[in-house]
Short mmCIF file of C-alpha atoms in Angstrom, two decimals:
data_model
loop_
_atom_site.label_atom_id
_atom_site.label_comp_id
_atom_site.label_asym_id
_atom_site.label_seq_id
_atom_site.Cartn_x
_atom_site.Cartn_y
_atom_site.Cartn_z
CA MET A 90 -0.47 15.86 -54.55
CA GLU A 91 -2.72 14.79 -57.45
CA THR A 92 -4.94 17.52 -58.85
CA THR A 93 -7.99 17.39 -61.08
CA PRO A 94 -7.92 18.32 -64.78
CA THR A 95 -10.10 21.33 -63.94
CA PHE A 96 -7.65 22.53 -61.27
CA ASP A 97 -4.70 22.16 -63.64
CA ARG A 98 -6.53 23.84 -66.51
CA LEU A 99 -7.49 26.83 -64.40
CA VAL A 100 -3.96 27.27 -63.08
CA ARG A 101 -2.36 27.02 -66.54
CA ALA A 102 -4.80 29.59 -67.90
CA GLU A 103 -4.10 32.11 -65.16
CA PHE A 104 -0.38 31.91 -64.35
CA ALA A 105 2.83 32.00 -66.36
CA PRO A 106 5.63 32.91 -63.92
CA ARG A 107 9.04 33.67 -65.39
CA SER A 108 10.81 32.45 -62.27
CA THR A 109 10.49 29.60 -59.82
CA TYR A 110 8.27 31.63 -57.55
CA LEU A 111 8.10 30.23 -54.03
CA ASN A 112 7.38 33.47 -52.17
CA THR A 113 3.61 33.68 -51.74
CA ALA A 114 4.09 34.43 -48.03
CA SER A 115 5.38 37.81 -49.24
CA ASN A 116 3.14 38.39 -52.27
CA GLY A 117 0.93 36.11 -54.30
CA LEU A 118 1.12 36.13 -58.08
CA LEU A 119 -1.71 37.93 -59.86
CA PRO A 120 -3.93 35.75 -62.04
CA ALA A 121 -4.36 36.82 -65.67
CA ARG A 122 -8.02 37.64 -65.08
CA THR A 123 -7.00 39.97 -62.24
CA VAL A 124 -4.46 41.79 -64.40
CA ALA A 125 -7.14 42.25 -67.08
CA ALA A 126 -9.60 43.61 -64.53
CA LEU A 127 -7.03 46.10 -63.21
CA HIS A 128 -6.43 47.32 -66.76
CA GLU A 129 -10.16 47.64 -67.40
CA ALA A 130 -10.60 49.65 -64.20
CA ALA A 131 -7.81 52.03 -65.20
CA VAL A 132 -9.34 52.53 -68.64
CA LEU A 133 -12.73 53.20 -67.07
CA ARG A 134 -11.18 55.96 -64.98
CA ALA A 135 -9.10 57.33 -67.86
CA GLU A 136 -12.13 57.60 -70.11
CA GLY A 137 -14.21 59.37 -67.49
CA ARG A 138 -16.96 56.79 -67.37
CA PRO A 139 -19.05 56.20 -64.21
CA LEU A 140 -17.24 54.23 -61.52
CA THR A 141 -20.37 52.40 -60.40
CA PRO A 142 -19.01 48.99 -61.48
CA LEU A 143 -15.96 49.48 -59.25
CA HIS A 144 -18.12 50.14 -56.19
CA GLU A 145 -20.05 46.98 -57.05
CA ASP A 146 -16.73 45.11 -56.99
CA VAL A 147 -16.27 46.11 -53.34
CA GLU A 148 -19.50 44.41 -52.35
CA ALA A 149 -18.74 41.35 -54.48
CA CYS A 150 -15.38 41.01 -52.70
CA ARG A 151 -17.01 41.38 -49.30
CA ALA A 152 -19.45 38.59 -50.16
CA ALA A 153 -16.72 36.32 -51.55
CA TYR A 154 -14.49 36.78 -48.52
CA ALA A 155 -17.47 36.10 -46.26
CA ARG A 156 -18.01 32.77 -48.01
CA LEU A 157 -14.35 31.83 -47.56
CA ALA A 158 -14.47 32.85 -43.90
CA GLY A 159 -17.76 31.10 -43.25
CA VAL A 160 -19.64 34.14 -41.95
CA PRO A 161 -22.45 36.40 -43.21
CA ALA A 162 -21.30 39.32 -45.36
CA THR A 163 -22.89 41.66 -42.79
CA ARG A 164 -20.04 40.76 -40.43
CA VAL A 165 -17.25 41.70 -42.87
CA ALA A 166 -15.64 45.14 -43.01
CA ALA A 167 -13.41 46.16 -45.91
CA GLY A 168 -10.32 48.18 -45.09
CA ALA A 169 -6.75 48.74 -46.15
CA SER A 170 -4.42 46.97 -43.72
CA VAL A 171 -4.21 44.63 -40.75
CA ALA A 172 -2.63 47.41 -38.69
CA ALA A 173 -5.60 49.71 -39.23
CA HIS A 174 -8.08 47.02 -38.21
CA THR A 175 -5.95 46.09 -35.19
CA GLY A 176 -5.94 49.75 -34.23
CA VAL A 177 -9.74 49.79 -34.08
CA ILE A 178 -9.70 46.77 -31.77
CA ALA A 179 -6.94 48.24 -29.61
CA ALA A 180 -8.91 51.48 -29.24
CA SER A 181 -11.86 49.55 -27.82
CA LEU A 182 -10.01 48.11 -24.84
CA PRO A 183 -10.15 49.76 -21.42
CA ALA A 184 -6.95 51.03 -19.84
CA GLY A 185 -5.09 48.28 -18.03
CA ALA A 186 -6.62 45.46 -20.09
CA GLU A 187 -4.37 42.44 -20.69
CA VAL A 188 -3.68 41.42 -24.29
CA LEU A 189 -2.04 38.02 -24.75
CA THR A 190 0.13 37.65 -27.87
CA ALA A 191 2.63 35.22 -29.39
CA GLU A 192 6.32 36.06 -29.23
CA ASP A 193 7.66 37.58 -32.46
CA ASP A 194 4.29 37.55 -34.18
CA PHE A 195 3.85 39.89 -37.14
CA THR A 196 4.12 43.53 -36.12
CA SER A 197 0.74 44.61 -37.52
CA VAL A 198 -0.97 42.21 -35.11
CA LEU A 199 0.95 43.57 -32.13
CA ASN A 200 2.01 47.17 -32.42
CA PRO A 201 -1.35 48.95 -32.08
CA PHE A 202 -1.72 47.37 -28.64
CA HIS A 203 1.77 48.47 -27.61
CA VAL A 204 1.44 52.09 -28.73
CA ARG A 205 -1.63 52.56 -26.54
CA GLY A 206 0.81 52.70 -23.64
CA ASP A 207 -1.83 51.81 -21.05
CA LEU A 208 -2.48 48.15 -21.92
CA LYS A 209 -0.77 45.11 -20.41
CA VAL A 210 0.61 43.29 -23.46
CA ARG A 211 1.99 39.86 -22.58
CA ALA A 212 3.93 37.71 -25.07
CA VAL A 213 4.45 33.95 -24.75
CA PRO A 214 5.75 31.25 -27.13
CA LEU A 215 3.16 30.34 -29.75
CA GLU A 216 2.98 26.76 -28.48
CA ARG A 217 1.97 27.99 -25.02
CA ILE A 218 -0.58 30.61 -25.98
CA ALA A 219 -3.68 28.54 -25.20
CA GLU A 220 -2.39 27.44 -21.78
CA SER A 221 -1.36 31.03 -21.02
CA VAL A 222 -4.87 32.47 -21.14
CA ARG A 223 -5.82 33.32 -17.57
CA PRO A 224 -8.52 35.09 -15.59
CA GLY A 225 -8.23 38.76 -16.43
CA THR A 226 -7.00 38.23 -20.00
CA ALA A 227 -9.19 40.54 -22.05
CA LEU A 228 -8.05 39.61 -25.56
CA VAL A 229 -5.84 37.03 -27.25
CA ALA A 230 -4.32 38.26 -30.53
CA VAL A 231 -2.43 35.81 -32.74
CA SER A 232 -1.70 34.91 -36.35
CA ALA A 233 -3.20 31.65 -37.59
CA ALA A 234 0.09 30.94 -39.38
CA GLN A 235 3.30 32.65 -38.38
CA SER A 236 4.91 34.83 -41.04
CA ALA A 237 8.51 34.09 -40.09
CA ASP A 238 8.35 30.30 -40.09
CA GLY A 239 4.88 29.05 -41.00
CA ARG A 240 3.96 27.55 -37.62
CA VAL A 241 0.20 27.06 -37.36
CA ALA A 242 -1.50 28.05 -34.13
CA ASP A 243 -3.69 25.53 -32.31
CA LEU A 244 -6.77 27.66 -32.80
CA ALA A 245 -9.19 25.09 -31.41
CA ALA A 246 -7.32 24.97 -28.10
CA LEU A 247 -7.05 28.75 -28.06
CA ARG A 248 -10.78 29.15 -28.61
CA GLU A 249 -11.63 26.80 -25.75
CA ALA A 250 -9.17 28.46 -23.36
CA ALA A 251 -10.51 31.90 -24.22
CA ARG A 252 -14.09 30.78 -23.62
CA GLU A 253 -13.14 29.25 -20.27
CA HIS A 254 -11.63 32.52 -19.05
CA GLY A 255 -13.99 34.97 -20.75
CA ALA A 256 -11.33 36.38 -23.09
CA ARG A 257 -12.02 37.58 -26.59
CA THR A 258 -10.06 36.36 -29.59
CA TYR A 259 -8.49 38.15 -32.56
CA VAL A 260 -6.94 35.97 -35.28
CA ASP A 261 -4.90 37.21 -38.25
CA PHE A 262 -5.44 34.88 -41.22
CA SER A 263 -3.13 36.81 -43.57
CA GLN A 264 -0.74 33.85 -43.93
CA ALA A 265 -3.56 31.31 -43.98
CA ALA A 266 -6.61 32.61 -45.87
CA GLY A 267 -6.54 30.98 -49.28
CA TRP A 268 -4.84 27.70 -48.32
CA LEU A 269 -5.87 26.91 -44.74
CA PRO A 270 -9.59 26.42 -44.10
CA MET A 271 -11.02 29.32 -42.11
CA ALA A 272 -13.77 29.20 -39.54
CA ALA A 273 -13.96 32.86 -38.61
CA ASP A 274 -17.24 32.35 -36.78
CA ALA A 275 -15.28 30.59 -34.03
CA PHE A 276 -13.55 33.83 -33.05
CA ASP A 277 -14.68 37.26 -31.94
CA PHE A 278 -12.57 39.12 -34.47
CA SER A 279 -10.41 38.05 -37.39
CA VAL A 280 -8.57 39.77 -40.20
CA SER A 281 -6.66 39.07 -43.40
CA VAL A 282 -4.90 40.96 -46.15
CA SER A 283 -5.68 40.02 -49.74
CA PHE A 284 -2.31 40.16 -51.50
CA LYS A 285 -0.81 36.87 -50.35
CA TRP A 286 -2.65 33.54 -50.62
CA LEU A 287 -5.83 35.27 -51.86
CA LEU A 288 -3.87 36.34 -54.97
CA GLY A 289 -5.10 39.93 -54.99
CA PRO A 290 -3.42 43.31 -55.40
CA HIS A 291 -2.10 45.26 -52.44
CA GLY A 292 -4.34 47.65 -50.54
CA THR A 293 -7.13 45.59 -48.99
CA ALA A 294 -7.74 43.82 -45.68
CA PHE A 295 -10.96 42.33 -44.35
CA LEU A 296 -12.11 42.43 -40.72
CA VAL A 297 -14.73 40.04 -39.36
CA VAL A 298 -16.64 41.27 -36.29
CA PRO A 299 -19.48 39.81 -34.21
CA GLU A 300 -23.08 40.55 -35.12
CA ASP A 301 -23.22 43.01 -32.21
CA PHE A 302 -19.86 44.56 -33.26
CA GLY A 303 -18.13 43.35 -30.08
CA GLY A 304 -18.00 46.73 -28.43
CA LEU A 305 -15.91 48.29 -31.21
CA THR A 306 -16.16 51.99 -31.98
CA PRO A 307 -15.67 52.89 -35.67
CA VAL A 308 -12.96 55.43 -34.89
CA LEU A 309 -11.79 55.51 -38.53
CA ALA A 310 -15.26 55.92 -39.98
CA GLY A 311 -15.68 58.19 -42.97
CA TRP A 312 -18.50 58.68 -45.44
CA VAL A 313 -18.43 55.05 -46.65
CA ALA A 314 -19.32 53.93 -43.12
CA GLY A 315 -22.74 55.52 -43.35
CA GLU A 316 -25.90 53.49 -43.84
CA ALA A 317 -26.45 55.67 -46.93
CA PRO A 318 -22.88 56.54 -47.97
CA TRP A 319 -23.73 59.02 -50.72
CA ASP A 320 -25.91 60.91 -48.24
CA SER A 321 -23.05 60.96 -45.71
CA CYS A 322 -20.47 63.00 -47.60
CA TYR A 323 -20.86 66.25 -45.64
CA GLY A 324 -20.93 66.86 -41.94
CA PRO A 325 -20.96 64.08 -39.35
CA VAL A 326 -22.41 60.74 -40.45
CA GLN A 327 -26.00 60.77 -39.23
CA GLU A 328 -26.50 57.01 -39.26
CA LEU A 329 -23.69 54.49 -39.28
CA ALA A 330 -24.16 51.35 -41.36
CA ARG A 331 -26.18 48.71 -39.57
CA SER A 332 -23.66 46.09 -40.67
CA ALA A 333 -19.89 45.72 -40.29
CA ARG A 334 -19.61 48.20 -43.15
CA ARG A 335 -19.54 50.86 -40.41
CA PHE A 336 -15.87 49.85 -40.00
CA ASP A 337 -15.06 50.23 -43.73
CA LEU A 338 -12.34 52.53 -44.95
CA THR A 339 -12.63 54.39 -48.23
CA PRO A 340 -11.94 51.63 -50.77
CA ALA A 341 -9.03 51.45 -53.18
CA LEU A 342 -11.35 50.81 -56.09
CA PHE A 343 -8.78 49.45 -58.53
CA THR A 344 -7.65 46.92 -55.95
CA PHE A 345 -11.18 45.62 -55.43
CA ALA A 346 -11.72 45.40 -59.20
CA GLY A 347 -8.80 43.01 -59.42
CA LEU A 348 -9.44 41.21 -56.15
CA ARG A 349 -12.97 40.26 -57.21
CA ARG A 350 -11.50 38.10 -59.98
CA SER A 351 -8.83 36.63 -57.70
CA LEU A 352 -11.42 35.54 -55.15
CA GLU A 353 -13.53 34.05 -57.93
CA LEU A 354 -10.55 31.93 -58.94
CA ILE A 355 -9.90 30.75 -55.38
CA GLU A 356 -13.52 29.62 -55.17
CA GLU A 357 -13.37 27.89 -58.54
CA LEU A 358 -10.24 25.97 -57.54
CA GLY A 359 -11.86 24.89 -54.28
CA GLY A 360 -10.50 25.32 -50.78
CA ALA A 361 -9.91 21.62 -50.12
CA ALA A 362 -8.00 21.17 -53.39
CA VAL A 363 -5.83 24.22 -52.76
CA HIS A 364 -5.02 23.07 -49.23
CA ALA A 365 -4.08 19.57 -50.35
CA HIS A 366 -1.94 20.87 -53.23
CA ASP A 367 -0.04 23.45 -51.20
CA VAL A 368 0.67 21.26 -48.18
CA ALA A 369 1.77 18.33 -50.34
CA LEU A 370 4.39 20.51 -52.02
CA ALA A 371 5.58 21.82 -48.65
CA ASP A 372 5.88 18.25 -47.36
CA ARG A 373 7.88 17.28 -50.45
CA PHE A 374 10.27 20.12 -49.67
CA ARG A 375 10.55 19.05 -46.01
CA ASP A 376 11.39 15.49 -47.06
CA GLY A 377 14.00 16.75 -49.51
CA LEU A 378 15.59 18.96 -46.88
CA ALA A 379 15.99 15.95 -44.60
CA ASP A 380 17.77 14.11 -47.39
CA LEU A 381 20.16 17.08 -47.68
CA GLY A 382 20.84 17.07 -43.95
CA HIS A 383 18.84 20.22 -43.17
CA THR A 384 16.19 20.44 -40.46
CA PRO A 385 13.26 22.73 -41.28
CA GLY A 386 11.50 24.68 -38.59
CA PRO A 387 8.71 22.81 -36.78
CA ALA A 388 5.58 23.70 -38.77
CA PRO A 389 3.82 20.44 -39.67
CA GLY A 390 0.84 20.84 -41.96
CA SER A 391 1.88 24.31 -43.09
CA ALA A 392 2.27 25.55 -46.67
CA ILE A 393 5.19 27.65 -45.40
CA VAL A 394 8.57 26.04 -44.71
CA SER A 395 11.48 27.81 -43.05
CA VAL A 396 15.04 26.54 -42.86
CA PRO A 397 17.12 27.99 -40.01
CA GLY A 398 20.50 29.36 -40.98
CA LEU A 399 19.94 29.40 -44.75
CA GLY A 400 18.37 32.84 -45.08
CA SER A 401 21.64 34.27 -46.35
CA ARG A 402 21.26 32.21 -49.53
CA GLN A 403 18.19 34.17 -50.64
CA GLY A 404 20.22 36.51 -52.85
CA GLU A 405 22.02 33.80 -54.78
CA LEU A 406 18.80 31.86 -55.24
CA SER A 407 17.08 34.95 -56.61
CA ARG A 408 19.91 35.45 -59.09
CA ALA A 409 19.36 31.85 -60.17
CA GLY A 410 15.66 32.58 -60.79
CA ILE A 411 14.30 31.06 -57.59
CA GLU A 412 12.32 33.48 -55.43
CA VAL A 413 12.18 32.79 -51.69
CA SER A 414 12.53 35.01 -48.60
CA ASP A 415 15.06 35.64 -45.85
CA ARG A 416 13.04 36.01 -42.65
CA ALA A 417 14.69 36.19 -39.22
CA GLY A 418 17.71 34.36 -40.63
CA ASN A 419 15.55 31.59 -42.05
CA LEU A 420 15.15 30.69 -45.68
CA ARG A 421 11.38 30.77 -46.14
CA ALA A 422 9.65 28.99 -49.00
CA ALA A 423 5.89 29.23 -49.50
CA PHE A 424 3.93 26.97 -51.85
CA HIS A 425 0.72 27.80 -53.67
CA VAL A 426 -1.47 26.79 -56.59
CA TYR A 427 0.94 27.82 -59.35
CA ASN A 428 3.78 25.74 -57.92
CA THR A 429 4.69 22.21 -58.99
CA ALA A 430 6.87 19.34 -57.86
CA ASP A 431 9.45 20.55 -60.38
CA ASP A 432 9.65 23.86 -58.53
CA VAL A 433 10.34 22.05 -55.27
CA ASP A 434 13.00 19.90 -56.86
CA ARG A 435 14.68 22.90 -58.47
CA LEU A 436 14.99 24.62 -55.08
CA LEU A 437 16.33 21.44 -53.49
CA GLY A 438 18.84 21.07 -56.30
CA ALA A 439 20.05 24.63 -55.82
CA LEU A 440 20.46 24.12 -52.08
CA ALA A 441 22.41 20.95 -52.71
CA GLY A 442 24.82 22.72 -55.05
#
């Protein structure tokens, strides 16, 4: 769990939580530089100055996310939510297509397939999802890390099973991007919000698509989806963007202004250092739970730890200044860059009391 002086210096400069905040799986804390950028964006708008810098922030965020995901920026679409991106993928499937999902995965990954009404949506336990791909499976949709309990999907096995049976893959990295290394190029489609481990404001989600767009139709396309957006404001778009930008939604400019600085910080900290820091704290918590006689949910290697049966203690912990979540009856703690061993020990002490 050792960190470098540069890592520690960056974290101290950016974060000053007034609570023991262990709830990144719900919302990440905003870095100081992000708060400043949001203020600057609001002032820009209030003073009536050109918003050109805010549109530039959108492209800077696209490029930064592409670097984190390990794909060209031309494959990244900028939208507003996982549900909206999932809806585009669901709309592309033919009637009767089978979609394989994990039981009790996050709703935004699942519901657009269900509301179609003419798809065969099959749910299996997360641990069996790779072995459950079969001939005729059109798409496998799963979260890289489960929201409720932090379990990490065996994405390598899933990828191989999908290839063997000719199925496409759709992975939600919302609970992973920012602490778990991504290799989005290994999957047909992937998605992530920005307000959790990526430390950004609400209102943004990125979709990664294949170079050939994977048969998707940009059913939500507006003027920003045009190859020349400012020439696409009136009437039908004459030429859609030649990149994944054809799947963009009109950007929440303030959000991107802040997110640009958050993504810069994630890159400065370094993905390997963030992963090692977060998982070491989670492991410390798991070890402490064992000493207290509690058994955490099975999620080895995850920065998210859930404790069955303790979710009801969330309220009292919050009143004591310790922020965690109650998810599906589990107490869920999530560890990120601004957390320390002292934070873990404070939570353990409160649970022991």
